[in-house]
Every structure is written in C-alpha cells, then in structure tokens.
Amino acid sequence: MELRQLRYFVAVADELNFGRAAERLRIAGPSLSQQIKALERDLGVRLFDRDRRSVSLTPAGAALLPDTRALLARADDLKRRAGRLSGSESVRLGYVNWLPPDLTSRTAAVAQVHVDAWVAPSHTQAARVADGSLDLAVCWVRTEDLDRLGVRARLLGADRLHAVARGGDSRDVPVVAARDTDVLIDDDLTSWASWNVYAEELAQATGARTVRISDGAITGPAFFDHVRRCRRPVLNSPKGQLTPLPPDLVRREIVTPKPYWTWSLVWRQNEDRAGVLAAVDALCDGVGDVGIHAPDAWLPADDPHALTG
C-alpha cells in the first residue's frame, strides 16, 4: 500500500467517476483502475462497486474513507514539519518558457525551489497549482482564473511583443501599428488556450486581424511560413523563438499601442507554508511595472496587472 494509491482512492471517492478522477490526477484511466484494484487486493476489501454506468463506494470503502483522508493529512503535515526542521522547505515550481534569471539566488536562503521538468501551457500550470501538483508557477493568468481556481498572482516579469514581417533589410525597419498586424489563433486549445484569449482580445481592442491556423505554428519554424503567406506583419508570441530569424524576414516594433505579455507568480489562496510564502516574497521583491503601465502600453482588460496601473 502506497500513499499515492490512497490519494487515488480519495480522488475516485470524491468524483465517483474514474474518468474525471484520472483527469484530476493527470494519469491515464486504465492506470488509475489498476492502482485501485491493487489497493483493494492489499487491503483485502472492495472499495467501489462499479459498472458501465456508475461508480459507488462500498460500505467498506465508505468506512475507510475518513481514516484515509486523516492519514493523508498527517502525511502532508509530516512533510511540512520535516521541511521546517531542515531549515529550508521544498517548493515545487512550474513554468511555461520563462523564469527569472536570478531565481536560485533570490530563493536560496528561504526555500529549496525545485523547477518542475514538465513544461506546460499557462492554463495547465495554473490549474496544477490549484490542485496541489505544484506550489508555485510562472505563467499568464486572468483575474477570472484567480477567482475560478482559488489562486493569487503577483507580477514577476513582462515581455513586450513584436511583429515579424517579410523583408530582409534590417537596417531601417519601420514600426507598425497594432491595427496593421495579423494575429495567429490556433485550433489546439490544449496548447494555446491562453494565447488565443490574449490574441482575440488584442485584435478586438486594436483592430488587428486574426488568422486561424491548425498546425501549432504559433511559434517554431512553421511560424515563419505563416509570416511569408500573410501580407501583413504577424505578432510573435511570448513563448520564444528558438529558431533564428531567417534572412528574408525582419522584426518590427509594434506601437499604438505597445502590446505586453505578463508573467505572474501564482500560488494558492489558502497557502500557509512558510517556505512557499517566503519564496513568493523573495521572487517578487523589487519587481516594478516593467513598462506595462506606460500610457501607450496594452494589456487585456482581465489581466490582473492591468487593474493596478
């Protein structure tokens, strides 16, 4: 019997649906079912009655559920206490593609910050903080996300976005108004949900034109192919372009307004671990508005950092 199996038991008991529980736990449905069966074998009792239409707790499952919750709570408390006794709590941090360059030096004195290896989109990382898979995440969020997920956010950084256009002479490249740009919107909501929300609001607010794609080329080499097909400069996403700009394309500054993408540090509203809260303070200390509250800057209306400037 393992603690993770007990967490699986609680998740299925909460959802009374293996599919929803698997999604919440971010594991495959067949794996969850196998783990529950293994737990039932170890305990010697059946925890759930299940058929094709429904899942319900057995009397044994209902009787063991309160003790299981209490046991998991004690395990979590033990981990927190051990972290405090060691002098530095372990803090799990997820990100999309940007992290503060001085993250380690800022947090070394207050917590052991472990950067999660799973790089995922902003909406996924925020949801992982909400469900406890991460303690912190650096991502883009909306005020709506804070309320819905039960998380808090503080500004950590911002990227001023630019456009990429055809034309190989980079010595005298004119600026371009936001209304004269194209904005790519991808049909893949799993990867690009946050970007699509941002891009659609930018287009609505400035008059930029949206271009729907379905090949995931918001960034990467295929992005340049879209730039070549579009007649207008194309907004570059904040996810970063690892491929060098081809010689037949140029970078153009966007003005009137200047679009910014914010990076927020996100943590749970009910977070009480001293190490996590100390890491928040250490990372956010001294971060100003990084230009996003200038008169000609633009943020989505639902960006929490747009409300303070």
PDB file of C-alpha atoms in Angstrom, residues 8 28 46 51 57 64 66 72 76-77 112 117 132 134 150-151 180 192 232 236 243 275 278 300 304:
ATOM      1  CA  TYR A   8      -6.160   7.827  -5.898  1.00  0.00           C
ATOM      2  CA  ALA A  28      -4.303   7.508 -17.622  1.00  0.00           C
ATOM      3  CA  ARG A  46     -13.554  -3.979  -2.268  1.00  0.00           C
ATOM      4  CA  ASP A  51     -20.436  -0.976 -13.713  1.00  0.00           C
ATOM      5  CA  LEU A  57     -18.490   3.366  -2.552  1.00  0.00           C
ATOM      6  CA  LEU A  64     -12.294   3.634   5.341  1.00  0.00           C
ATOM      7  CA  PRO A  66     -12.451   9.259   6.679  1.00  0.00           C
ATOM      8  CA  LEU A  72      -3.047  11.717   4.063  1.00  0.00           C
ATOM      9  CA  ASP A  76       1.287  16.114   4.393  1.00  0.00           C
ATOM     10  CA  ASP A  77       1.771  17.671   7.819  1.00  0.00           C
ATOM     11  CA  GLN A 112      14.655  24.686  -1.793  1.00  0.00           C
ATOM     12  CA  ALA A 117      10.538  19.263 -15.531  1.00  0.00           C
ATOM     13  CA  GLY A 132      -1.670  20.955  -5.376  1.00  0.00           C
ATOM     14  CA  LEU A 134       2.719  22.489  -7.862  1.00  0.00           C
ATOM     15  CA  GLY A 150      -8.643  29.927  -5.952  1.00  0.00           C
ATOM     16  CA  VAL A 151      -5.129  31.243  -6.579  1.00  0.00           C
ATOM     17  CA  ASP A 180      -1.978  46.698 -39.087  1.00  0.00           C
ATOM     18  CA  TRP A 192      -2.789  27.550 -26.958  1.00  0.00           C
ATOM     19  CA  ARG A 232       0.857  41.993 -43.028  1.00  0.00           C
ATOM     20  CA  ASN A 236       5.203  36.991 -32.363  1.00  0.00           C
ATOM     21  CA  THR A 243      14.926  29.146 -34.424  1.00  0.00           C
ATOM     22  CA  GLY A 275       8.640  28.345   2.668  1.00  0.00           C
ATOM     23  CA  ALA A 278       8.799  33.301   1.648  1.00  0.00           C
ATOM     24  CA  PRO A 300      -6.006  42.566 -21.767  1.00  0.00           C
ATOM     25  CA  PRO A 304      -4.828  41.287 -13.049  1.00  0.00           C
TER      26      PRO A 304
END
